[in-house]
Short mmCIF file of N, CA and C in Angstrom, two decimals:
data_model
loop_
_atom_site.label_atom_id
_atom_site.label_comp_id
_atom_site.label_asym_id
_atom_site.label_seq_id
_atom_site.Cartn_x
_atom_site.Cartn_y
_atom_site.Cartn_z
N MET A 1 0.85 -1.17 0.00
CA MET A 1 0.00 0.00 0.00
C MET A 1 0.89 1.24 0.00
N SER A 2 0.50 2.25 -0.75
CA SER A 2 1.25 3.51 -0.77
C SER A 2 0.31 4.64 -0.40
N ILE A 3 0.90 5.74 0.02
CA ILE A 3 0.13 6.94 0.37
C ILE A 3 0.52 8.03 -0.60
N ALA A 4 -0.47 8.53 -1.33
CA ALA A 4 -0.23 9.61 -2.29
C ALA A 4 -0.25 10.95 -1.55
N PRO A 5 0.39 11.97 -2.14
CA PRO A 5 0.32 13.30 -1.53
C PRO A 5 -1.12 13.70 -1.28
N GLY A 6 -1.35 14.35 -0.17
CA GLY A 6 -2.71 14.69 0.23
C GLY A 6 -2.95 16.18 0.30
N ILE A 7 -3.97 16.49 1.07
CA ILE A 7 -4.38 17.88 1.24
C ILE A 7 -4.44 18.18 2.73
N PRO A 8 -3.61 19.11 3.21
CA PRO A 8 -3.77 19.56 4.58
C PRO A 8 -5.01 20.46 4.69
N MET A 9 -5.88 20.16 5.63
CA MET A 9 -7.05 21.00 5.89
C MET A 9 -6.76 21.81 7.15
N SER A 10 -7.16 23.06 7.12
CA SER A 10 -6.91 23.96 8.24
C SER A 10 -8.22 24.61 8.66
N ILE A 11 -8.24 25.06 9.91
CA ILE A 11 -9.41 25.72 10.46
C ILE A 11 -9.01 27.14 10.85
N ALA A 12 -9.95 28.06 10.68
CA ALA A 12 -9.67 29.48 10.91
C ALA A 12 -9.62 29.80 12.40
N PRO A 13 -8.90 30.85 12.74
CA PRO A 13 -8.88 31.30 14.14
C PRO A 13 -10.25 31.88 14.50
N ARG A 14 -10.58 31.84 15.77
CA ARG A 14 -11.87 32.40 16.22
C ARG A 14 -11.91 33.92 16.06
N THR A 15 -10.76 34.55 16.19
CA THR A 15 -10.67 36.00 16.01
C THR A 15 -9.73 36.25 14.84
N PRO A 16 -10.24 36.84 13.75
CA PRO A 16 -9.37 37.09 12.59
C PRO A 16 -8.18 37.98 12.96
N VAL A 17 -7.05 37.68 12.33
CA VAL A 17 -5.87 38.51 12.52
C VAL A 17 -5.91 39.65 11.51
N SER A 18 -5.11 40.66 11.76
CA SER A 18 -5.01 41.78 10.83
C SER A 18 -3.71 41.62 10.04
N ILE A 19 -3.82 41.65 8.72
CA ILE A 19 -2.65 41.50 7.85
C ILE A 19 -2.58 42.75 6.98
N ALA A 20 -1.45 43.39 6.99
CA ALA A 20 -1.25 44.55 6.14
C ALA A 20 -0.55 44.11 4.85
N PRO A 21 -1.23 44.23 3.71
CA PRO A 21 -0.55 43.90 2.46
C PRO A 21 0.57 44.93 2.21
N ARG A 22 1.51 44.56 1.39
CA ARG A 22 2.66 45.43 1.13
C ARG A 22 2.34 46.55 0.15
N ILE A 23 1.21 46.46 -0.53
CA ILE A 23 0.78 47.51 -1.45
C ILE A 23 -0.69 47.81 -1.19
N PRO A 24 -1.15 49.03 -1.50
CA PRO A 24 -2.55 49.38 -1.25
C PRO A 24 -3.50 48.55 -2.11
N VAL A 25 -4.53 48.02 -1.47
CA VAL A 25 -5.52 47.19 -2.13
C VAL A 25 -6.87 47.42 -1.47
N THR A 26 -7.93 47.25 -2.23
CA THR A 26 -9.28 47.35 -1.69
C THR A 26 -9.94 45.99 -1.81
N PHE A 27 -10.39 45.46 -0.66
CA PHE A 27 -11.06 44.17 -0.65
C PHE A 27 -12.56 44.36 -0.63
N MET A 28 -13.28 43.43 -1.27
CA MET A 28 -14.74 43.50 -1.31
C MET A 28 -15.30 42.15 -1.75
N ARG A 29 -16.58 41.98 -1.49
CA ARG A 29 -17.30 40.82 -2.03
C ARG A 29 -17.95 41.26 -3.33
N VAL A 30 -17.90 40.41 -4.35
CA VAL A 30 -18.52 40.72 -5.63
C VAL A 30 -19.56 39.66 -5.95
N GLY A 31 -20.43 39.99 -6.89
CA GLY A 31 -21.49 39.08 -7.30
C GLY A 31 -21.45 38.84 -8.79
N PRO A 32 -22.55 38.31 -9.33
CA PRO A 32 -22.61 37.95 -10.75
C PRO A 32 -22.30 39.10 -11.70
N GLU A 33 -22.49 40.32 -11.25
CA GLU A 33 -22.19 41.46 -12.12
C GLU A 33 -20.71 41.53 -12.48
N ALA A 34 -19.87 40.87 -11.70
CA ALA A 34 -18.42 40.87 -11.94
C ALA A 34 -17.95 39.60 -12.65
N ALA A 35 -18.89 38.81 -13.18
CA ALA A 35 -18.55 37.50 -13.75
C ALA A 35 -17.51 37.58 -14.86
N GLN A 36 -17.66 38.53 -15.76
CA GLN A 36 -16.73 38.62 -16.88
C GLN A 36 -15.32 38.96 -16.39
N GLU A 37 -15.22 39.93 -15.48
CA GLU A 37 -13.91 40.32 -14.95
C GLU A 37 -13.29 39.17 -14.14
N LEU A 38 -14.12 38.46 -13.37
CA LEU A 38 -13.62 37.30 -12.63
C LEU A 38 -13.11 36.22 -13.57
N ALA A 39 -13.87 35.95 -14.62
CA ALA A 39 -13.46 34.93 -15.60
C ALA A 39 -12.10 35.28 -16.19
N GLN A 40 -11.87 36.54 -16.47
CA GLN A 40 -10.57 36.96 -17.00
C GLN A 40 -9.47 36.73 -15.98
N ALA A 41 -9.71 37.13 -14.72
CA ALA A 41 -8.70 36.95 -13.67
C ALA A 41 -8.41 35.47 -13.45
N MET A 42 -9.45 34.63 -13.61
CA MET A 42 -9.31 33.19 -13.39
C MET A 42 -8.80 32.47 -14.64
N GLU A 43 -8.56 33.22 -15.71
CA GLU A 43 -8.07 32.69 -16.98
C GLU A 43 -9.03 31.65 -17.56
N LEU A 44 -10.32 31.97 -17.51
CA LEU A 44 -11.35 31.12 -18.10
C LEU A 44 -11.75 31.69 -19.45
N ASP A 45 -12.16 30.81 -20.35
CA ASP A 45 -12.56 31.25 -21.69
C ASP A 45 -13.85 32.06 -21.69
N ASP A 46 -14.77 31.71 -20.79
CA ASP A 46 -16.00 32.49 -20.68
C ASP A 46 -16.45 32.51 -19.23
N GLU A 47 -17.51 33.24 -18.98
CA GLU A 47 -17.96 33.45 -17.61
C GLU A 47 -18.93 32.40 -17.11
N ALA A 48 -19.23 31.35 -17.88
CA ALA A 48 -20.23 30.35 -17.50
C ALA A 48 -19.90 29.69 -16.16
N VAL A 49 -18.65 29.31 -15.94
CA VAL A 49 -18.26 28.65 -14.69
C VAL A 49 -18.49 29.59 -13.51
N VAL A 50 -18.14 30.85 -13.68
CA VAL A 50 -18.31 31.84 -12.63
C VAL A 50 -19.80 32.00 -12.31
N LEU A 51 -20.62 32.13 -13.33
CA LEU A 51 -22.06 32.28 -13.12
C LEU A 51 -22.67 31.04 -12.47
N GLN A 52 -22.18 29.86 -12.82
CA GLN A 52 -22.66 28.63 -12.19
C GLN A 52 -22.34 28.63 -10.70
N ARG A 53 -21.16 29.10 -10.35
CA ARG A 53 -20.79 29.15 -8.93
C ARG A 53 -21.71 30.09 -8.16
N PHE A 54 -21.97 31.25 -8.72
CA PHE A 54 -22.89 32.18 -8.04
C PHE A 54 -24.29 31.57 -7.94
N ALA A 55 -24.73 30.89 -8.98
CA ALA A 55 -26.06 30.27 -8.97
C ALA A 55 -26.16 29.19 -7.90
N ARG A 56 -25.05 28.53 -7.58
CA ARG A 56 -25.04 27.51 -6.52
C ARG A 56 -25.02 28.12 -5.13
N GLY A 57 -24.85 29.43 -5.03
CA GLY A 57 -24.81 30.09 -3.73
C GLY A 57 -23.42 30.39 -3.23
N CYS A 58 -22.40 30.16 -4.05
CA CYS A 58 -21.04 30.49 -3.66
C CYS A 58 -20.86 32.01 -3.61
N GLN A 59 -19.94 32.45 -2.80
CA GLN A 59 -19.58 33.86 -2.74
C GLN A 59 -18.14 34.02 -3.21
N CYS A 60 -17.83 35.20 -3.71
CA CYS A 60 -16.47 35.49 -4.14
C CYS A 60 -16.01 36.82 -3.54
N TYR A 61 -14.81 36.81 -3.02
CA TYR A 61 -14.17 38.01 -2.48
C TYR A 61 -12.95 38.31 -3.33
N VAL A 62 -12.71 39.58 -3.54
CA VAL A 62 -11.60 39.99 -4.40
C VAL A 62 -10.82 41.13 -3.76
N GLY A 63 -9.61 41.33 -4.28
CA GLY A 63 -8.82 42.51 -3.98
C GLY A 63 -8.61 43.27 -5.27
N ARG A 64 -8.81 44.57 -5.24
CA ARG A 64 -8.63 45.41 -6.42
C ARG A 64 -7.48 46.39 -6.19
N ILE A 65 -6.72 46.57 -7.26
CA ILE A 65 -5.70 47.61 -7.30
C ILE A 65 -5.93 48.37 -8.60
N ASP A 66 -6.05 49.67 -8.51
CA ASP A 66 -6.32 50.51 -9.68
C ASP A 66 -7.52 49.99 -10.47
N GLY A 67 -8.54 49.53 -9.73
CA GLY A 67 -9.78 49.10 -10.35
C GLY A 67 -9.77 47.70 -10.94
N LYS A 68 -8.65 46.99 -10.89
CA LYS A 68 -8.58 45.65 -11.49
C LYS A 68 -8.44 44.58 -10.40
N PHE A 69 -9.06 43.42 -10.64
CA PHE A 69 -8.93 42.29 -9.72
C PHE A 69 -7.49 41.78 -9.76
N VAL A 70 -6.89 41.63 -8.58
CA VAL A 70 -5.53 41.11 -8.50
C VAL A 70 -5.45 39.86 -7.62
N THR A 71 -6.47 39.62 -6.83
CA THR A 71 -6.54 38.43 -5.99
C THR A 71 -8.01 38.09 -5.78
N TYR A 72 -8.30 36.81 -5.62
CA TYR A 72 -9.69 36.40 -5.41
C TYR A 72 -9.74 35.11 -4.61
N GLY A 73 -10.89 34.85 -4.02
CA GLY A 73 -11.13 33.61 -3.29
C GLY A 73 -12.61 33.32 -3.23
N TRP A 74 -12.96 32.04 -3.33
CA TRP A 74 -14.34 31.59 -3.33
C TRP A 74 -14.71 30.97 -1.99
N VAL A 75 -16.00 31.04 -1.65
CA VAL A 75 -16.52 30.47 -0.41
C VAL A 75 -17.77 29.66 -0.72
N THR A 76 -17.85 28.47 -0.13
CA THR A 76 -19.02 27.61 -0.23
C THR A 76 -19.57 27.38 1.17
N PHE A 77 -20.89 27.21 1.25
CA PHE A 77 -21.55 27.03 2.54
C PHE A 77 -22.26 25.68 2.69
N ASP A 78 -22.27 24.86 1.65
CA ASP A 78 -22.98 23.59 1.76
C ASP A 78 -22.10 22.40 1.39
N GLU A 79 -21.70 22.27 0.17
CA GLU A 79 -20.87 21.16 -0.26
C GLU A 79 -19.98 21.61 -1.41
N GLU A 80 -18.72 21.20 -1.35
CA GLU A 80 -17.79 21.55 -2.42
C GLU A 80 -16.91 20.36 -2.76
N SER A 81 -16.64 20.21 -4.02
CA SER A 81 -15.78 19.14 -4.48
C SER A 81 -14.32 19.46 -4.19
N ILE A 82 -13.61 18.46 -3.71
CA ILE A 82 -12.15 18.54 -3.62
C ILE A 82 -11.66 17.74 -4.82
N GLY A 83 -11.64 18.41 -5.96
CA GLY A 83 -11.40 17.75 -7.23
C GLY A 83 -10.12 16.94 -7.29
N GLU A 84 -9.06 17.43 -6.63
CA GLU A 84 -7.78 16.73 -6.67
C GLU A 84 -7.89 15.32 -6.11
N LEU A 85 -8.84 15.12 -5.17
CA LEU A 85 -8.98 13.82 -4.52
C LEU A 85 -10.24 13.08 -4.95
N GLY A 86 -11.08 13.72 -5.73
CA GLY A 86 -12.33 13.08 -6.13
C GLY A 86 -13.30 12.93 -4.97
N LEU A 87 -13.24 13.85 -4.02
CA LEU A 87 -14.10 13.82 -2.82
C LEU A 87 -14.93 15.08 -2.75
N SER A 88 -15.93 15.06 -1.89
CA SER A 88 -16.70 16.27 -1.58
C SER A 88 -16.55 16.57 -0.10
N PHE A 89 -16.58 17.85 0.22
CA PHE A 89 -16.52 18.33 1.60
C PHE A 89 -17.89 18.90 1.92
N ARG A 90 -18.64 18.22 2.79
CA ARG A 90 -20.00 18.63 3.14
C ARG A 90 -20.00 19.40 4.45
N LEU A 91 -20.50 20.61 4.40
CA LEU A 91 -20.46 21.51 5.54
C LEU A 91 -21.74 21.43 6.37
N GLN A 92 -21.58 21.69 7.65
CA GLN A 92 -22.72 21.80 8.56
C GLN A 92 -23.23 23.24 8.53
N PRO A 93 -24.47 23.48 8.95
CA PRO A 93 -24.95 24.87 9.05
C PRO A 93 -24.00 25.71 9.90
N GLY A 94 -23.73 26.91 9.43
CA GLY A 94 -22.84 27.82 10.14
C GLY A 94 -21.36 27.62 9.81
N GLU A 95 -21.07 26.75 8.83
CA GLU A 95 -19.69 26.55 8.41
C GLU A 95 -19.48 27.08 7.00
N ALA A 96 -18.23 27.36 6.67
CA ALA A 96 -17.87 27.81 5.33
C ALA A 96 -16.56 27.15 4.94
N TYR A 97 -16.38 26.99 3.65
CA TYR A 97 -15.15 26.42 3.10
C TYR A 97 -14.60 27.39 2.07
N ILE A 98 -13.38 27.86 2.28
CA ILE A 98 -12.72 28.78 1.35
C ILE A 98 -11.91 27.93 0.36
N TRP A 99 -12.01 28.26 -0.93
CA TRP A 99 -11.36 27.46 -1.96
C TRP A 99 -11.10 28.29 -3.20
N ASP A 100 -10.37 27.73 -4.13
CA ASP A 100 -10.04 28.37 -5.41
C ASP A 100 -9.64 29.83 -5.24
N CYS A 101 -8.56 30.02 -4.52
CA CYS A 101 -8.01 31.35 -4.30
C CYS A 101 -6.76 31.52 -5.17
N ALA A 102 -6.53 32.72 -5.61
CA ALA A 102 -5.32 32.99 -6.40
C ALA A 102 -4.99 34.47 -6.36
N THR A 103 -3.73 34.76 -6.58
CA THR A 103 -3.26 36.12 -6.78
C THR A 103 -2.60 36.13 -8.15
N LEU A 104 -2.91 37.14 -8.94
CA LEU A 104 -2.32 37.22 -10.28
C LEU A 104 -0.80 37.30 -10.16
N PRO A 105 -0.07 36.65 -11.07
CA PRO A 105 1.38 36.53 -10.96
C PRO A 105 2.11 37.85 -10.72
N ALA A 106 1.71 38.91 -11.37
CA ALA A 106 2.42 40.19 -11.23
C ALA A 106 2.30 40.78 -9.82
N PHE A 107 1.38 40.26 -9.01
CA PHE A 107 1.13 40.84 -7.68
C PHE A 107 1.50 39.89 -6.55
N ARG A 108 2.09 38.76 -6.86
CA ARG A 108 2.46 37.80 -5.82
C ARG A 108 3.62 38.34 -4.99
N GLY A 109 3.70 37.86 -3.75
CA GLY A 109 4.77 38.29 -2.85
C GLY A 109 4.45 39.59 -2.13
N GLN A 110 3.24 40.08 -2.26
CA GLN A 110 2.85 41.35 -1.65
C GLN A 110 1.92 41.17 -0.44
N ARG A 111 1.77 39.92 0.01
CA ARG A 111 0.87 39.56 1.13
C ARG A 111 -0.59 39.84 0.83
N LEU A 112 -0.95 39.85 -0.44
CA LEU A 112 -2.35 40.07 -0.81
C LEU A 112 -3.21 38.88 -0.43
N TYR A 113 -2.70 37.67 -0.63
CA TYR A 113 -3.47 36.47 -0.33
C TYR A 113 -3.80 36.36 1.16
N PRO A 114 -2.82 36.41 2.06
CA PRO A 114 -3.20 36.33 3.48
C PRO A 114 -4.07 37.50 3.92
N ALA A 115 -3.86 38.68 3.34
CA ALA A 115 -4.71 39.83 3.68
C ALA A 115 -6.14 39.59 3.20
N LEU A 116 -6.29 39.01 2.00
CA LEU A 116 -7.63 38.66 1.51
C LEU A 116 -8.28 37.65 2.44
N LEU A 117 -7.54 36.62 2.84
CA LEU A 117 -8.09 35.62 3.77
C LEU A 117 -8.55 36.28 5.07
N ALA A 118 -7.74 37.16 5.62
CA ALA A 118 -8.11 37.84 6.86
C ALA A 118 -9.39 38.66 6.65
N TYR A 119 -9.50 39.34 5.52
CA TYR A 119 -10.71 40.11 5.21
C TYR A 119 -11.92 39.17 5.13
N MET A 120 -11.75 38.05 4.42
CA MET A 120 -12.84 37.10 4.27
C MET A 120 -13.30 36.57 5.63
N LEU A 121 -12.35 36.25 6.50
CA LEU A 121 -12.70 35.76 7.83
C LEU A 121 -13.53 36.77 8.59
N GLY A 122 -13.11 38.03 8.55
CA GLY A 122 -13.88 39.08 9.23
C GLY A 122 -15.30 39.18 8.70
N GLU A 123 -15.44 39.13 7.38
CA GLU A 123 -16.77 39.22 6.77
C GLU A 123 -17.63 37.99 7.12
N LEU A 124 -17.04 36.82 7.05
CA LEU A 124 -17.80 35.59 7.31
C LEU A 124 -18.20 35.48 8.78
N TYR A 125 -17.28 35.77 9.68
CA TYR A 125 -17.65 35.75 11.10
C TYR A 125 -18.71 36.81 11.40
N GLY A 126 -18.57 37.97 10.76
CA GLY A 126 -19.57 39.03 10.94
C GLY A 126 -20.94 38.63 10.44
N ALA A 127 -21.00 37.70 9.48
CA ALA A 127 -22.27 37.21 8.94
C ALA A 127 -22.82 36.02 9.73
N GLY A 128 -22.15 35.65 10.82
CA GLY A 128 -22.66 34.59 11.67
C GLY A 128 -22.06 33.21 11.44
N ILE A 129 -21.11 33.08 10.54
CA ILE A 129 -20.43 31.81 10.33
C ILE A 129 -19.58 31.53 11.57
N HIS A 130 -19.58 30.30 12.06
CA HIS A 130 -18.82 30.01 13.29
C HIS A 130 -17.62 29.11 13.07
N ARG A 131 -17.50 28.48 11.90
CA ARG A 131 -16.32 27.65 11.62
C ARG A 131 -15.98 27.78 10.14
N ILE A 132 -14.70 28.01 9.86
CA ILE A 132 -14.26 28.23 8.48
C ILE A 132 -13.07 27.32 8.19
N TRP A 133 -13.19 26.57 7.08
CA TRP A 133 -12.19 25.60 6.66
C TRP A 133 -11.47 26.09 5.41
N ILE A 134 -10.26 25.59 5.21
CA ILE A 134 -9.51 25.84 3.98
C ILE A 134 -8.54 24.68 3.78
N GLY A 135 -8.19 24.41 2.55
CA GLY A 135 -7.23 23.34 2.25
C GLY A 135 -6.43 23.69 1.01
N ALA A 136 -5.33 22.99 0.82
CA ALA A 136 -4.50 23.18 -0.38
C ALA A 136 -3.72 21.91 -0.62
N ASP A 137 -3.31 21.70 -1.85
CA ASP A 137 -2.45 20.56 -2.15
C ASP A 137 -1.23 20.58 -1.24
N GLU A 138 -0.75 19.40 -0.92
CA GLU A 138 0.39 19.26 -0.02
C GLU A 138 1.63 20.02 -0.53
N ASP A 139 1.79 20.08 -1.85
CA ASP A 139 2.96 20.75 -2.40
C ASP A 139 2.74 22.24 -2.68
N ASN A 140 1.58 22.76 -2.35
CA ASN A 140 1.29 24.18 -2.56
C ASN A 140 1.72 24.97 -1.32
N LEU A 141 3.02 25.11 -1.16
CA LEU A 141 3.57 25.76 0.03
C LEU A 141 3.22 27.25 0.12
N PRO A 142 3.17 28.01 -1.00
CA PRO A 142 2.78 29.41 -0.87
C PRO A 142 1.37 29.57 -0.25
N SER A 143 0.42 28.74 -0.67
CA SER A 143 -0.91 28.82 -0.08
C SER A 143 -0.88 28.47 1.40
N GLN A 144 -0.14 27.44 1.74
CA GLN A 144 -0.07 27.04 3.15
C GLN A 144 0.58 28.12 4.01
N ARG A 145 1.58 28.80 3.48
CA ARG A 145 2.19 29.93 4.22
C ARG A 145 1.16 31.05 4.40
N GLY A 146 0.35 31.28 3.36
CA GLY A 146 -0.71 32.29 3.46
C GLY A 146 -1.73 31.94 4.52
N PHE A 147 -2.09 30.65 4.62
CA PHE A 147 -3.03 30.21 5.67
C PHE A 147 -2.48 30.55 7.05
N ILE A 148 -1.21 30.18 7.24
CA ILE A 148 -0.59 30.37 8.55
C ILE A 148 -0.54 31.87 8.90
N LEU A 149 -0.14 32.70 7.94
CA LEU A 149 -0.11 34.15 8.19
C LEU A 149 -1.49 34.68 8.57
N ALA A 150 -2.54 34.12 7.97
CA ALA A 150 -3.91 34.55 8.26
C ALA A 150 -4.45 33.93 9.55
N GLY A 151 -3.64 33.09 10.21
CA GLY A 151 -4.03 32.54 11.49
C GLY A 151 -4.67 31.16 11.46
N PHE A 152 -4.79 30.56 10.27
CA PHE A 152 -5.37 29.21 10.20
C PHE A 152 -4.45 28.21 10.89
N THR A 153 -5.06 27.17 11.45
CA THR A 153 -4.33 26.09 12.10
C THR A 153 -4.54 24.80 11.33
N PRO A 154 -3.46 24.17 10.86
CA PRO A 154 -3.63 22.86 10.20
C PRO A 154 -4.16 21.85 11.21
N VAL A 155 -5.22 21.12 10.83
CA VAL A 155 -5.84 20.17 11.76
C VAL A 155 -5.78 18.73 11.27
N VAL A 156 -5.86 18.50 9.96
CA VAL A 156 -5.80 17.14 9.43
C VAL A 156 -5.08 17.13 8.09
N ASP A 157 -4.67 15.93 7.70
CA ASP A 157 -4.20 15.68 6.35
C ASP A 157 -5.16 14.67 5.75
N ILE A 158 -5.66 14.97 4.55
CA ILE A 158 -6.50 14.04 3.83
C ILE A 158 -5.57 13.33 2.84
N LEU A 159 -5.41 12.04 3.03
CA LEU A 159 -4.46 11.25 2.25
C LEU A 159 -5.21 10.25 1.39
N MET A 160 -4.61 9.89 0.30
CA MET A 160 -5.17 8.82 -0.55
C MET A 160 -4.23 7.63 -0.44
N THR A 161 -4.75 6.54 0.12
CA THR A 161 -3.96 5.31 0.18
C THR A 161 -4.28 4.49 -1.06
N ARG A 162 -3.29 3.79 -1.54
CA ARG A 162 -3.47 2.99 -2.76
C ARG A 162 -2.93 1.59 -2.51
N ASP A 163 -3.68 0.61 -2.96
CA ASP A 163 -3.16 -0.74 -3.02
C ASP A 163 -3.36 -1.22 -4.45
N ALA A 164 -3.21 -2.48 -4.67
CA ALA A 164 -3.27 -2.99 -6.05
C ALA A 164 -4.63 -2.80 -6.71
N THR A 165 -5.69 -2.66 -5.93
CA THR A 165 -7.03 -2.63 -6.52
C THR A 165 -7.78 -1.32 -6.41
N MET A 166 -7.45 -0.48 -5.43
CA MET A 166 -8.27 0.73 -5.26
C MET A 166 -7.55 1.84 -4.52
N ARG A 167 -8.14 3.04 -4.67
CA ARG A 167 -7.70 4.22 -3.92
C ARG A 167 -8.72 4.44 -2.82
N LYS A 168 -8.24 4.79 -1.65
CA LYS A 168 -9.15 5.04 -0.54
C LYS A 168 -8.67 6.25 0.26
N PRO A 169 -9.56 7.21 0.49
CA PRO A 169 -9.16 8.37 1.29
C PRO A 169 -9.04 8.02 2.77
N ARG A 170 -8.14 8.72 3.42
CA ARG A 170 -7.92 8.54 4.85
C ARG A 170 -7.69 9.93 5.47
N VAL A 171 -8.27 10.15 6.63
CA VAL A 171 -8.08 11.42 7.35
C VAL A 171 -7.17 11.14 8.54
N ARG A 172 -6.08 11.90 8.59
CA ARG A 172 -5.12 11.76 9.69
C ARG A 172 -5.04 13.09 10.43
N GLY A 173 -5.37 13.05 11.72
CA GLY A 173 -5.31 14.26 12.54
C GLY A 173 -3.88 14.68 12.80
N ARG A 174 -3.68 15.98 12.90
CA ARG A 174 -2.37 16.51 13.26
C ARG A 174 -2.17 16.38 14.77
N PRO A 175 -0.91 16.28 15.23
CA PRO A 175 -0.66 16.17 16.67
C PRO A 175 -1.29 17.34 17.44
N GLY A 176 -1.93 17.00 18.55
CA GLY A 176 -2.52 18.02 19.43
C GLY A 176 -3.90 18.51 19.02
N VAL A 177 -4.41 18.06 17.87
CA VAL A 177 -5.73 18.49 17.43
C VAL A 177 -6.78 17.64 18.14
N PRO A 178 -7.80 18.27 18.74
CA PRO A 178 -8.83 17.50 19.43
C PRO A 178 -9.51 16.49 18.49
N GLU A 179 -9.77 15.31 19.00
CA GLU A 179 -10.36 14.24 18.19
C GLU A 179 -11.71 14.65 17.62
N GLU A 180 -12.47 15.49 18.32
CA GLU A 180 -13.79 15.89 17.78
C GLU A 180 -13.63 16.73 16.50
N VAL A 181 -12.55 17.48 16.37
CA VAL A 181 -12.31 18.24 15.15
C VAL A 181 -11.97 17.27 14.01
N VAL A 182 -11.13 16.28 14.30
CA VAL A 182 -10.79 15.27 13.29
C VAL A 182 -12.05 14.52 12.87
N ASP A 183 -12.90 14.16 13.83
CA ASP A 183 -14.16 13.48 13.53
C ASP A 183 -15.07 14.35 12.66
N ASP A 184 -15.07 15.66 12.90
CA ASP A 184 -15.89 16.57 12.08
C ASP A 184 -15.43 16.54 10.63
N VAL A 185 -14.12 16.49 10.41
CA VAL A 185 -13.61 16.41 9.03
C VAL A 185 -14.01 15.07 8.42
N ARG A 186 -13.88 14.01 9.18
CA ARG A 186 -14.28 12.69 8.66
C ARG A 186 -15.76 12.71 8.24
N ARG A 187 -16.62 13.27 9.08
CA ARG A 187 -18.05 13.36 8.75
C ARG A 187 -18.28 14.20 7.50
N ALA A 188 -17.52 15.29 7.38
CA ALA A 188 -17.67 16.18 6.21
C ALA A 188 -17.30 15.45 4.92
N ILE A 189 -16.40 14.51 4.99
CA ILE A 189 -15.96 13.79 3.80
C ILE A 189 -16.73 12.48 3.60
N PHE A 190 -16.90 11.72 4.66
CA PHE A 190 -17.47 10.39 4.53
C PHE A 190 -18.92 10.29 4.97
N GLY A 191 -19.50 11.37 5.49
CA GLY A 191 -20.85 11.28 6.05
C GLY A 191 -20.80 10.54 7.37
N ASN A 192 -21.82 9.81 7.67
CA ASN A 192 -21.89 9.09 8.94
C ASN A 192 -21.46 7.63 8.82
N GLU A 193 -20.61 7.33 7.83
CA GLU A 193 -20.13 5.94 7.66
C GLU A 193 -19.36 5.48 8.87
#
């Protein structure tokens, strides 16, 4: 049996931290009216994917510099696919999952991503969300550094074990993480199995 690279899942701090980006930026939540501009920032051929996300109830937060989107992140409140693993993450009421975040290449290294995350946390907690999750591929170290700067705590690793016949996901808690948090992630992925 082998273990393939997984996804570290992290949980947000109860009190958002303040992150000062290195350059002036304006953060905001946008809606379907920004679909075309979002599609361009996301390097999509058309805005259909963006509009589908809004239609599903997803929210999008962005950072603007000189009127243009330079960083963005999506939020789901019910269920979201973890496409890299072929799994879904099912949220409980009052939870949110942050995903598909990026900063345009010309603006990387300016702390825009962790500042966007901190802004998103403030907005989501202000709207009554009580638990916020985020994850990234194991080899996506820039995203993981951004999580840590924004105050997220890694709680589990979602691993794919492989044997001769099948792939099977496994959730492994990080040292010191309460078992009930690890169980919550297991339920979010596997249901009540």
